[in-house]
Amino acid sequence: MPTVLDDTLLDDPARLAEADSAGLLRAAAMAGAQVRATAELAAELELSERLDLGRPRAVVLIDRPGVSRTLTRLLAALLAPSCPVPVVVAEVVPSWIGALDVVFAHTDDPGDRELAASLERAARYGASVVLSGPSEGPVAAAVAGKGLLLAPRIPVPPELAFPRGLAAGLLTANALGLLISDVQVLADQLDLEAEKDYLARESFANPAKALALRVADRVPLLWGLDPVAVAVGEHAAHAFAAHAATVCDVEDYRQALARPALRRAAQSGGAERDIFADPDDPSGDNIPTRVLLLSVRTGPATDAARYQAEDLLPGADVIAPAEEIEADEIVRAAVLALRFELAAVYLGLAAGSIGGAGRFAPATA
């Protein structure tokens, strides 16, 4: 028989703490500390001074497995509107790399030999290389004495290292004069979000727990109203898969609505699941969806997109950090990413996919 989500776990701090044997909630709540530690290390390494090279020809963001993929997409989306130089996202350093280019990479795999070879080639051809990753192993050795290594000072599982990698990327963009971001403000806002999402706070007052309950036993459709929101949605999908074994659909909402079958499912997805439905009946709609419209940017274009999306999808939830905090889009994006991370951990604990058995089986005769 299908199992049932034990949502009572979410409002029982003692059971939550016991189920979270790996300390994932605490690790996720250290997002602000990760940002501060990265900023401190960057200052010690004189990152700004060493990257004061004038405008680069191009910035290359290396996209590797794990949170590297989602944070590079977010960095590219944040840079895109006003960046005066090309921003290239690639799995390896392009063949045309040269002394006028800057390469940024994040990894939590010190033995990624493909990345190591790629970064070594970039350094050999004179490119400026910034690496966010472990201080040992082939990857670190590839940039030793040739590039800047921002090693982790706050130990967290690789799937929760997003704030560290994002901070490293933002500091690199700051040093190059391509973006203006206050990482100290970012760290403070991440601390405030972690406080809101603390395990002792009940679901009705805890945004991450409430979000976890909204998507429980449903297929989350994470549709962005702007490019930055789509990038955050990609990170949210990674978090839900990593912690709760939940598969999400992530798309720009215009593209999402261009798929008729899924659009129809989304428009009827607010209905509650029929408990008498045959789970093996392929014709039944036994897995309802939950549309989450994500909005990070503000302005007329985003407002118009939101109005149209809410009109077409009246049952959708809109998650717009700008309605909650006064901050720039960089901070709003990072705060929303952290909320999704914590929601994914809470959902994983309640579903039993991490920690202990959060689900309970119905009694049988």
mmCIF file of C-alpha atoms in Angstrom:
data_model
loop_
_atom_site.group_PDB
_atom_site.id
_atom_site.type_symbol
_atom_site.label_atom_id
_atom_site.label_comp_id
_atom_site.label_asym_id
_atom_site.label_seq_id
_atom_site.Cartn_x
_atom_site.Cartn_y
_atom_site.Cartn_z
ATOM 1 C CA MET A 1 0.000 0.000 0.000
ATOM 2 C CA PRO A 2 1.158 3.568 -0.541
ATOM 3 C CA THR A 3 2.779 5.187 2.432
ATOM 4 C CA VAL A 4 1.562 8.444 3.958
ATOM 5 C CA LEU A 5 3.665 11.505 4.689
ATOM 6 C CA ASP A 6 4.173 11.944 8.415
ATOM 7 C CA ASP A 7 3.558 15.695 8.494
ATOM 8 C CA THR A 8 3.291 15.645 12.309
ATOM 9 C CA LEU A 9 7.073 15.261 12.362
ATOM 10 C CA LEU A 10 7.530 18.804 11.106
ATOM 11 C CA ASP A 11 5.949 20.322 14.213
ATOM 12 C CA ASP A 12 7.753 18.086 16.679
ATOM 13 C CA PRO A 13 11.237 19.620 17.215
ATOM 14 C CA ALA A 14 12.484 16.699 19.311
ATOM 15 C CA ARG A 15 11.567 14.122 16.667
ATOM 16 C CA LEU A 16 12.924 16.370 13.911
ATOM 17 C CA ALA A 17 16.271 16.685 15.656
ATOM 18 C CA GLU A 18 16.380 12.934 16.204
ATOM 19 C CA ALA A 19 15.512 12.178 12.569
ATOM 20 C CA ASP A 20 18.105 14.661 11.318
ATOM 21 C CA SER A 21 20.990 12.470 12.421
ATOM 22 C CA ALA A 22 23.268 13.934 9.749
ATOM 23 C CA GLY A 23 22.695 17.497 10.983
ATOM 24 C CA LEU A 24 21.485 18.751 7.607
ATOM 25 C CA LEU A 25 19.187 21.418 9.063
ATOM 26 C CA ARG A 26 22.049 22.889 11.071
ATOM 27 C CA ALA A 27 24.383 22.722 8.076
ATOM 28 C CA ALA A 28 21.861 24.477 5.828
ATOM 29 C CA ALA A 29 21.336 27.162 8.472
ATOM 30 C CA MET A 30 25.058 27.971 8.263
ATOM 31 C CA ALA A 31 24.620 29.583 4.848
ATOM 32 C CA GLY A 32 25.423 33.029 6.216
ATOM 33 C CA ALA A 33 28.523 31.685 7.953
ATOM 34 C CA GLN A 34 29.689 30.146 4.680
ATOM 35 C CA VAL A 35 29.376 33.509 2.953
ATOM 36 C CA ARG A 36 31.295 35.340 5.705
ATOM 37 C CA ALA A 37 34.069 32.746 5.797
ATOM 38 C CA THR A 38 34.481 32.952 2.024
ATOM 39 C CA ALA A 39 34.622 36.749 2.145
ATOM 40 C CA GLU A 40 37.253 36.631 4.891
ATOM 41 C CA LEU A 41 39.416 34.226 2.914
ATOM 42 C CA ALA A 42 39.050 36.326 -0.238
ATOM 43 C CA ALA A 43 40.243 39.366 1.691
ATOM 44 C CA GLU A 44 43.235 37.441 3.065
ATOM 45 C CA LEU A 45 44.165 36.301 -0.430
ATOM 46 C CA GLU A 46 43.729 39.858 -1.741
ATOM 47 C CA LEU A 47 41.316 38.642 -4.386
ATOM 48 C CA SER A 48 40.269 42.154 -5.424
ATOM 49 C CA GLU A 49 43.849 43.330 -5.877
ATOM 50 C CA ARG A 50 44.962 40.236 -7.770
ATOM 51 C CA LEU A 51 42.014 40.456 -10.173
ATOM 52 C CA ASP A 52 42.444 44.182 -10.774
ATOM 53 C CA LEU A 53 43.418 43.526 -14.367
ATOM 54 C CA GLY A 54 41.046 45.799 -16.195
ATOM 55 C CA ARG A 55 38.072 44.574 -18.165
ATOM 56 C CA PRO A 56 38.530 40.904 -19.191
ATOM 57 C CA ARG A 57 37.792 39.657 -22.684
ATOM 58 C CA ALA A 58 35.369 37.058 -21.290
ATOM 59 C CA VAL A 59 34.308 35.423 -18.049
ATOM 60 C CA VAL A 60 34.066 31.644 -18.168
ATOM 61 C CA LEU A 61 31.953 29.898 -15.517
ATOM 62 C CA ILE A 62 32.789 26.213 -15.302
ATOM 63 C CA ASP A 63 29.724 24.039 -14.858
ATOM 64 C CA ARG A 64 30.471 20.791 -12.999
ATOM 65 C CA PRO A 65 28.148 18.208 -11.374
ATOM 66 C CA GLY A 66 26.395 19.163 -8.132
ATOM 67 C CA VAL A 67 25.619 22.662 -6.916
ATOM 68 C CA SER A 68 28.281 23.989 -9.285
ATOM 69 C CA ARG A 69 25.780 23.614 -12.098
ATOM 70 C CA THR A 70 23.031 25.579 -10.404
ATOM 71 C CA LEU A 71 25.218 28.327 -8.970
ATOM 72 C CA THR A 72 26.935 29.000 -12.301
ATOM 73 C CA ARG A 73 23.515 29.312 -13.965
ATOM 74 C CA LEU A 74 22.451 31.767 -11.260
ATOM 75 C CA LEU A 75 25.658 33.787 -11.606
ATOM 76 C CA ALA A 76 25.156 33.937 -15.379
ATOM 77 C CA ALA A 77 21.548 35.115 -14.928
ATOM 78 C CA LEU A 78 22.623 37.805 -12.451
ATOM 79 C CA LEU A 79 25.396 39.015 -14.755
ATOM 80 C CA ALA A 80 23.433 38.888 -17.991
ATOM 81 C CA PRO A 81 21.487 42.182 -18.028
ATOM 82 C CA SER A 82 24.375 44.633 -17.771
ATOM 83 C CA CYS A 83 27.616 42.695 -18.046
ATOM 84 C CA PRO A 84 29.912 44.489 -20.525
ATOM 85 C CA VAL A 85 31.777 41.293 -21.450
ATOM 86 C CA PRO A 86 30.626 37.866 -22.650
ATOM 87 C CA VAL A 87 29.722 35.348 -19.934
ATOM 88 C CA VAL A 88 30.288 31.760 -21.019
ATOM 89 C CA VAL A 89 28.993 28.736 -19.106
ATOM 90 C CA ALA A 90 30.785 25.531 -20.068
ATOM 91 C CA GLU A 91 31.660 22.151 -18.596
ATOM 92 C CA VAL A 92 35.327 22.595 -19.490
ATOM 93 C CA VAL A 93 37.543 25.536 -20.339
ATOM 94 C CA PRO A 94 36.996 26.488 -24.013
ATOM 95 C CA SER A 95 39.791 25.973 -26.501
ATOM 96 C CA TRP A 96 40.060 29.722 -27.174
ATOM 97 C CA ILE A 97 40.975 30.579 -23.555
ATOM 98 C CA GLY A 98 43.763 33.129 -23.216
ATOM 99 C CA ALA A 99 45.512 35.652 -21.010
ATOM 100 C CA LEU A 100 42.682 38.193 -21.226
ATOM 101 C CA ASP A 101 40.061 35.802 -19.838
ATOM 102 C CA VAL A 102 38.928 34.955 -16.310
ATOM 103 C CA VAL A 103 37.832 31.454 -15.315
ATOM 104 C CA PHE A 104 35.708 30.714 -12.242
ATOM 105 C CA ALA A 105 34.926 27.200 -11.048
ATOM 106 C CA HIS A 106 33.294 25.640 -8.004
ATOM 107 C CA THR A 107 33.599 21.989 -7.062
ATOM 108 C CA ASP A 108 33.349 19.768 -4.028
ATOM 109 C CA ASP A 109 35.063 16.892 -5.804
ATOM 110 C CA PRO A 110 38.822 17.240 -5.204
ATOM 111 C CA GLY A 111 39.477 14.342 -7.569
ATOM 112 C CA ASP A 112 37.665 15.730 -10.630
ATOM 113 C CA ARG A 113 40.489 15.090 -13.073
ATOM 114 C CA GLU A 114 38.651 16.530 -16.073
ATOM 115 C CA LEU A 115 38.252 19.808 -14.205
ATOM 116 C CA ALA A 116 41.858 19.648 -13.006
ATOM 117 C CA ALA A 117 43.169 19.254 -16.553
ATOM 118 C CA SER A 118 40.886 22.028 -17.763
ATOM 119 C CA LEU A 119 41.986 24.516 -15.100
ATOM 120 C CA GLU A 120 45.649 23.603 -15.578
ATOM 121 C CA ARG A 121 45.331 24.388 -19.283
ATOM 122 C CA ALA A 122 43.613 27.704 -18.525
ATOM 123 C CA ALA A 123 46.438 28.698 -16.164
ATOM 124 C CA ARG A 124 49.055 27.565 -18.671
ATOM 125 C CA TYR A 125 47.585 29.869 -21.304
ATOM 126 C CA GLY A 126 47.674 32.790 -18.893
ATOM 127 C CA ALA A 127 44.015 33.055 -17.896
ATOM 128 C CA SER A 128 43.166 34.271 -14.389
ATOM 129 C CA VAL A 129 41.672 31.321 -12.493
ATOM 130 C CA VAL A 130 39.535 31.431 -9.338
ATOM 131 C CA LEU A 131 38.630 28.089 -7.804
ATOM 132 C CA SER A 132 36.131 27.488 -5.012
ATOM 133 C CA GLY A 133 36.924 23.992 -3.802
ATOM 134 C CA PRO A 134 38.847 21.731 -1.424
ATOM 135 C CA SER A 135 42.480 22.585 -0.755
ATOM 136 C CA GLU A 136 43.748 19.075 -1.526
ATOM 137 C CA GLY A 137 43.605 16.783 -4.530
ATOM 138 C CA PRO A 138 44.272 17.097 -8.275
ATOM 139 C CA VAL A 139 41.919 20.067 -8.766
ATOM 140 C CA ALA A 140 43.640 22.196 -6.134
ATOM 141 C CA ALA A 141 47.053 21.101 -7.424
ATOM 142 C CA ALA A 142 46.110 22.273 -10.909
ATOM 143 C CA VAL A 143 45.890 25.894 -9.768
ATOM 144 C CA ALA A 144 48.567 25.841 -7.060
ATOM 145 C CA GLY A 145 50.785 28.871 -7.518
ATOM 146 C CA LYS A 146 48.892 29.846 -10.682
ATOM 147 C CA GLY A 147 45.412 30.807 -9.494
ATOM 148 C CA LEU A 148 43.349 31.724 -6.460
ATOM 149 C CA LEU A 149 41.905 28.939 -4.315
ATOM 150 C CA LEU A 150 38.976 29.728 -2.006
ATOM 151 C CA ALA A 151 38.849 26.615 0.156
ATOM 152 C CA PRO A 152 35.928 25.846 2.489
ATOM 153 C CA ARG A 153 36.261 26.916 6.101
ATOM 154 C CA ILE A 154 32.779 25.854 7.195
ATOM 155 C CA PRO A 155 32.379 22.091 6.681
ATOM 156 C CA VAL A 156 28.990 21.209 5.156
ATOM 157 C CA PRO A 157 27.830 18.382 2.872
ATOM 158 C CA PRO A 158 28.526 19.093 -0.824
ATOM 159 C CA GLU A 159 24.822 19.509 -1.624
ATOM 160 C CA LEU A 160 24.663 22.399 0.884
ATOM 161 C CA ALA A 161 27.749 24.275 -0.346
ATOM 162 C CA PHE A 162 25.746 26.534 -2.661
ATOM 163 C CA PRO A 163 26.184 29.687 -0.480
ATOM 164 C CA ARG A 164 29.966 29.262 -0.417
ATOM 165 C CA GLY A 165 30.225 28.836 -4.174
ATOM 166 C CA LEU A 166 27.825 31.698 -4.835
ATOM 167 C CA ALA A 167 29.787 34.008 -2.533
ATOM 168 C CA ALA A 168 33.037 33.085 -4.292
ATOM 169 C CA GLY A 169 31.490 33.822 -7.676
ATOM 170 C CA LEU A 170 30.017 37.136 -6.508
ATOM 171 C CA LEU A 171 33.336 38.220 -5.007
ATOM 172 C CA THR A 172 35.055 37.381 -8.294
ATOM 173 C CA ALA A 173 32.509 39.437 -10.249
ATOM 174 C CA ASN A 174 32.893 42.285 -7.751
ATOM 175 C CA ALA A 175 36.679 42.287 -8.146
ATOM 176 C CA LEU A 176 36.312 42.475 -11.919
ATOM 177 C CA GLY A 177 33.864 45.372 -11.645
ATOM 178 C CA LEU A 178 31.131 43.372 -13.388
ATOM 179 C CA LEU A 179 28.642 43.250 -10.530
ATOM 180 C CA ILE A 180 27.971 45.148 -7.317
ATOM 181 C CA SER A 181 27.058 42.910 -4.405
ATOM 182 C CA ASP A 182 27.401 43.372 -0.660
ATOM 183 C CA VAL A 183 28.228 39.911 0.631
ATOM 184 C CA GLN A 184 27.964 41.032 4.248
ATOM 185 C CA VAL A 185 24.353 42.077 3.702
ATOM 186 C CA LEU A 186 23.827 38.778 1.901
ATOM 187 C CA ALA A 187 25.169 36.851 4.901
ATOM 188 C CA ASP A 188 22.933 38.809 7.299
ATOM 189 C CA GLN A 189 19.808 38.111 5.231
ATOM 190 C CA LEU A 190 20.665 34.416 4.993
ATOM 191 C CA ASP A 191 20.945 34.346 8.793
ATOM 192 C CA LEU A 192 17.505 35.954 9.081
ATOM 193 C CA GLU A 193 16.020 33.391 6.688
ATOM 194 C CA ALA A 194 17.588 30.530 8.656
ATOM 195 C CA GLU A 195 16.047 31.980 11.819
ATOM 196 C CA LYS A 196 12.594 32.091 10.196
ATOM 197 C CA ASP A 197 13.015 28.460 9.148
ATOM 198 C CA TYR A 198 14.326 27.163 12.494
ATOM 199 C CA LEU A 199 13.092 23.671 13.360
ATOM 200 C CA ALA A 200 11.371 24.832 16.587
ATOM 201 C CA ARG A 201 9.090 27.224 14.674
ATOM 202 C CA GLU A 202 5.726 25.726 13.781
ATOM 203 C CA SER A 203 4.714 25.221 10.170
ATOM 204 C CA PHE A 204 2.302 28.160 10.003
ATOM 205 C CA ALA A 205 5.151 30.543 10.954
ATOM 206 C CA ASN A 206 7.973 28.708 9.181
ATOM 207 C CA PRO A 207 8.262 29.476 5.429
ATOM 208 C CA ALA A 208 10.410 26.417 4.671
ATOM 209 C CA LYS A 209 8.120 23.975 6.501
ATOM 210 C CA ALA A 210 5.053 25.542 4.872
ATOM 211 C CA LEU A 211 6.704 25.179 1.467
ATOM 212 C CA ALA A 212 7.550 21.542 2.165
ATOM 213 C CA LEU A 213 3.915 20.820 3.067
ATOM 214 C CA ARG A 214 2.664 22.598 -0.067
ATOM 215 C CA VAL A 215 4.620 20.315 -2.379
ATOM 216 C CA ALA A 216 4.290 17.081 -0.374
ATOM 217 C CA ASP A 217 2.842 14.215 -2.445
ATOM 218 C CA ARG A 218 2.691 16.432 -5.519
ATOM 219 C CA VAL A 219 4.850 17.143 -8.531
ATOM 220 C CA PRO A 220 6.289 20.646 -8.043
ATOM 221 C CA LEU A 221 6.200 22.791 -11.167
ATOM 222 C CA LEU A 222 8.775 25.496 -10.494
ATOM 223 C CA TRP A 223 8.069 28.081 -13.155
ATOM 224 C CA GLY A 224 10.087 31.281 -13.155
ATOM 225 C CA LEU A 225 8.740 34.690 -14.107
ATOM 226 C CA ASP A 226 12.250 35.995 -14.834
ATOM 227 C CA PRO A 227 15.626 34.432 -15.739
ATOM 228 C CA VAL A 228 17.023 34.734 -12.209
ATOM 229 C CA ALA A 229 13.953 32.982 -10.812
ATOM 230 C CA VAL A 230 14.370 30.160 -13.339
ATOM 231 C CA ALA A 231 17.963 29.708 -12.151
ATOM 232 C CA VAL A 232 16.805 29.575 -8.523
ATOM 233 C CA GLY A 233 14.192 27.033 -9.574
ATOM 234 C CA GLU A 234 16.940 24.844 -11.027
ATOM 235 C CA HIS A 235 18.715 24.902 -7.674
ATOM 236 C CA ALA A 236 15.450 24.124 -5.890
ATOM 237 C CA ALA A 237 14.924 21.112 -8.146
ATOM 238 C CA HIS A 238 18.442 19.924 -7.329
ATOM 239 C CA ALA A 239 17.734 20.290 -3.594
ATOM 240 C CA PHE A 240 14.407 18.444 -3.759
ATOM 241 C CA ALA A 241 16.031 15.602 -5.694
ATOM 242 C CA ALA A 242 19.037 15.472 -3.357
ATOM 243 C CA HIS A 243 17.125 15.444 -0.089
ATOM 244 C CA ALA A 244 13.550 14.352 -0.773
ATOM 245 C CA ALA A 245 13.854 12.189 -3.919
ATOM 246 C CA THR A 246 11.296 14.547 -5.478
ATOM 247 C CA VAL A 247 11.364 15.302 -9.186
ATOM 248 C CA CYS A 248 10.441 18.846 -10.257
ATOM 249 C CA ASP A 249 9.731 20.545 -13.545
ATOM 250 C CA VAL A 250 11.670 23.800 -13.948
ATOM 251 C CA GLU A 251 11.012 26.214 -16.785
ATOM 252 C CA ASP A 252 10.368 29.797 -17.755
ATOM 253 C CA TYR A 253 6.623 30.104 -17.349
ATOM 254 C CA ARG A 254 6.078 31.131 -20.993
ATOM 255 C CA GLN A 255 7.822 28.013 -22.218
ATOM 256 C CA ALA A 256 6.033 25.961 -19.579
ATOM 257 C CA LEU A 257 2.636 27.068 -20.820
ATOM 258 C CA ALA A 258 3.610 26.181 -24.396
ATOM 259 C CA ARG A 259 3.280 22.481 -23.443
ATOM 260 C CA PRO A 260 -0.470 21.799 -23.680
ATOM 261 C CA ALA A 261 -0.694 18.555 -21.693
ATOM 262 C CA LEU A 262 1.311 19.833 -18.737
ATOM 263 C CA ARG A 263 -0.514 23.156 -18.914
ATOM 264 C CA ARG A 264 -3.831 21.357 -18.545
ATOM 265 C CA ALA A 265 -2.477 19.337 -15.639
ATOM 266 C CA ALA A 266 -1.232 22.510 -13.989
ATOM 267 C CA GLN A 267 -4.569 24.244 -14.390
ATOM 268 C CA SER A 268 -6.346 21.327 -12.704
ATOM 269 C CA GLY A 269 -3.560 20.446 -10.298
ATOM 270 C CA GLY A 270 -5.044 22.232 -7.325
ATOM 271 C CA ALA A 271 -7.618 19.511 -6.792
ATOM 272 C CA GLU A 272 -7.022 17.227 -3.873
ATOM 273 C CA ARG A 273 -5.965 13.654 -4.513
ATOM 274 C CA ASP A 274 -8.823 11.162 -4.734
ATOM 275 C CA ILE A 275 -8.139 8.683 -1.926
ATOM 276 C CA PHE A 276 -10.351 6.089 -3.652
ATOM 277 C CA ALA A 277 -8.519 6.308 -6.975
ATOM 278 C CA ASP A 278 -6.738 3.227 -8.264
ATOM 279 C CA PRO A 279 -3.012 4.042 -8.089
ATOM 280 C CA ASP A 280 -2.336 1.591 -10.935
ATOM 281 C CA ASP A 281 -4.902 3.159 -13.284
ATOM 282 C CA PRO A 282 -2.898 4.950 -16.014
ATOM 283 C CA SER A 283 -5.935 7.024 -17.017
ATOM 284 C CA GLY A 284 -6.352 8.557 -13.580
ATOM 285 C CA ASP A 285 -4.775 11.808 -12.457
ATOM 286 C CA ASN A 286 -3.258 10.297 -9.347
ATOM 287 C CA ILE A 287 -0.258 12.581 -8.991
ATOM 288 C CA PRO A 288 -1.525 16.162 -8.719
ATOM 289 C CA THR A 289 0.806 19.022 -9.453
ATOM 290 C CA ARG A 290 1.635 22.159 -7.518
ATOM 291 C CA VAL A 291 2.536 25.240 -9.523
ATOM 292 C CA LEU A 292 4.986 27.578 -7.821
ATOM 293 C CA LEU A 293 5.520 30.807 -9.735
ATOM 294 C CA LEU A 294 8.913 32.174 -8.733
ATOM 295 C CA SER A 295 9.690 35.867 -9.020
ATOM 296 C CA VAL A 296 13.023 37.428 -8.079
ATOM 297 C CA ARG A 297 13.288 40.541 -10.225
ATOM 298 C CA THR A 298 10.986 43.534 -9.952
ATOM 299 C CA GLY A 299 9.780 45.968 -12.578
ATOM 300 C CA PRO A 300 7.112 46.339 -15.274
ATOM 301 C CA ALA A 301 8.159 43.280 -17.273
ATOM 302 C CA THR A 302 8.056 40.980 -14.240
ATOM 303 C CA ASP A 303 4.783 42.499 -13.036
ATOM 304 C CA ALA A 304 3.205 41.915 -16.451
ATOM 305 C CA ALA A 305 4.439 38.328 -16.504
ATOM 306 C CA ARG A 306 3.059 37.720 -13.019
ATOM 307 C CA TYR A 307 -0.343 39.167 -13.929
ATOM 308 C CA GLN A 308 -0.598 36.980 -17.009
ATOM 309 C CA ALA A 309 0.579 33.858 -15.192
ATOM 310 C CA GLU A 310 -1.808 34.336 -12.260
ATOM 311 C CA ASP A 311 -4.680 34.874 -14.714
ATOM 312 C CA LEU A 312 -3.897 31.641 -16.583
ATOM 313 C CA LEU A 313 -3.050 29.656 -13.430
ATOM 314 C CA PRO A 314 -5.430 30.887 -10.722
ATOM 315 C CA GLY A 315 -4.464 28.074 -8.329
ATOM 316 C CA ALA A 316 -0.730 28.767 -8.474
ATOM 317 C CA ASP A 317 1.356 29.896 -5.513
ATOM 318 C CA VAL A 318 3.506 32.974 -6.118
ATOM 319 C CA ILE A 319 6.791 33.129 -4.226
ATOM 320 C CA ALA A 320 8.261 36.614 -4.481
ATOM 321 C CA PRO A 321 10.947 37.483 -1.901
ATOM 322 C CA ALA A 322 10.623 41.182 -2.780
ATOM 323 C CA GLU A 323 7.301 41.150 -0.896
ATOM 324 C CA GLU A 324 9.095 40.066 2.281
ATOM 325 C CA ILE A 325 12.513 41.735 2.307
ATOM 326 C CA GLU A 326 13.993 44.966 1.047
ATOM 327 C CA ALA A 327 17.094 43.831 -0.772
ATOM 328 C CA ASP A 328 18.597 43.609 -4.238
ATOM 329 C CA GLU A 329 17.930 40.710 -6.569
ATOM 330 C CA ILE A 330 21.171 38.973 -5.580
ATOM 331 C CA VAL A 331 20.061 38.735 -1.947
ATOM 332 C CA ARG A 332 16.493 37.815 -2.914
ATOM 333 C CA ALA A 333 17.744 34.983 -5.111
ATOM 334 C CA ALA A 334 20.051 33.607 -2.423
ATOM 335 C CA VAL A 335 17.374 33.802 0.276
ATOM 336 C CA LEU A 336 14.889 31.966 -1.934
ATOM 337 C CA ALA A 337 17.486 29.309 -2.740
ATOM 338 C CA LEU A 338 18.115 28.760 0.974
ATOM 339 C CA ARG A 339 14.385 28.489 1.693
ATOM 340 C CA PHE A 340 14.078 25.786 -0.943
ATOM 341 C CA GLU A 341 17.093 23.945 0.485
ATOM 342 C CA LEU A 342 15.564 23.887 3.954
ATOM 343 C CA ALA A 343 12.151 22.938 2.564
ATOM 344 C CA ALA A 344 13.778 20.023 0.736
ATOM 345 C CA VAL A 345 15.487 18.852 3.933
ATOM 346 C CA TYR A 346 12.240 19.111 5.909
ATOM 347 C CA LEU A 347 10.398 17.194 3.201
ATOM 348 C CA GLY A 348 13.111 14.553 3.111
ATOM 349 C CA LEU A 349 12.913 14.083 6.873
ATOM 350 C CA ALA A 350 9.118 13.827 6.840
ATOM 351 C CA ALA A 351 9.200 11.436 3.883
ATOM 352 C CA GLY A 352 11.954 9.262 5.325
ATOM 353 C CA SER A 353 14.286 9.735 2.365
ATOM 354 C CA ILE A 354 16.929 11.126 4.750
ATOM 355 C CA GLY A 355 17.403 10.607 8.462
ATOM 356 C CA GLY A 356 14.931 8.157 9.937
ATOM 357 C CA ALA A 357 11.621 6.776 8.796
ATOM 358 C CA GLY A 358 9.454 9.852 8.441
ATOM 359 C CA ARG A 359 6.662 8.034 6.657
ATOM 360 C CA PHE A 360 4.355 5.604 8.344
ATOM 361 C CA ALA A 361 2.475 2.785 6.676
ATOM 362 C CA PRO A 362 -1.297 2.529 7.152
ATOM 363 C CA ALA A 363 -2.428 -0.213 9.462
ATOM 364 C CA THR A 364 -3.359 -3.447 7.738
ATOM 365 C CA ALA A 365 -5.645 -6.198 8.878
#
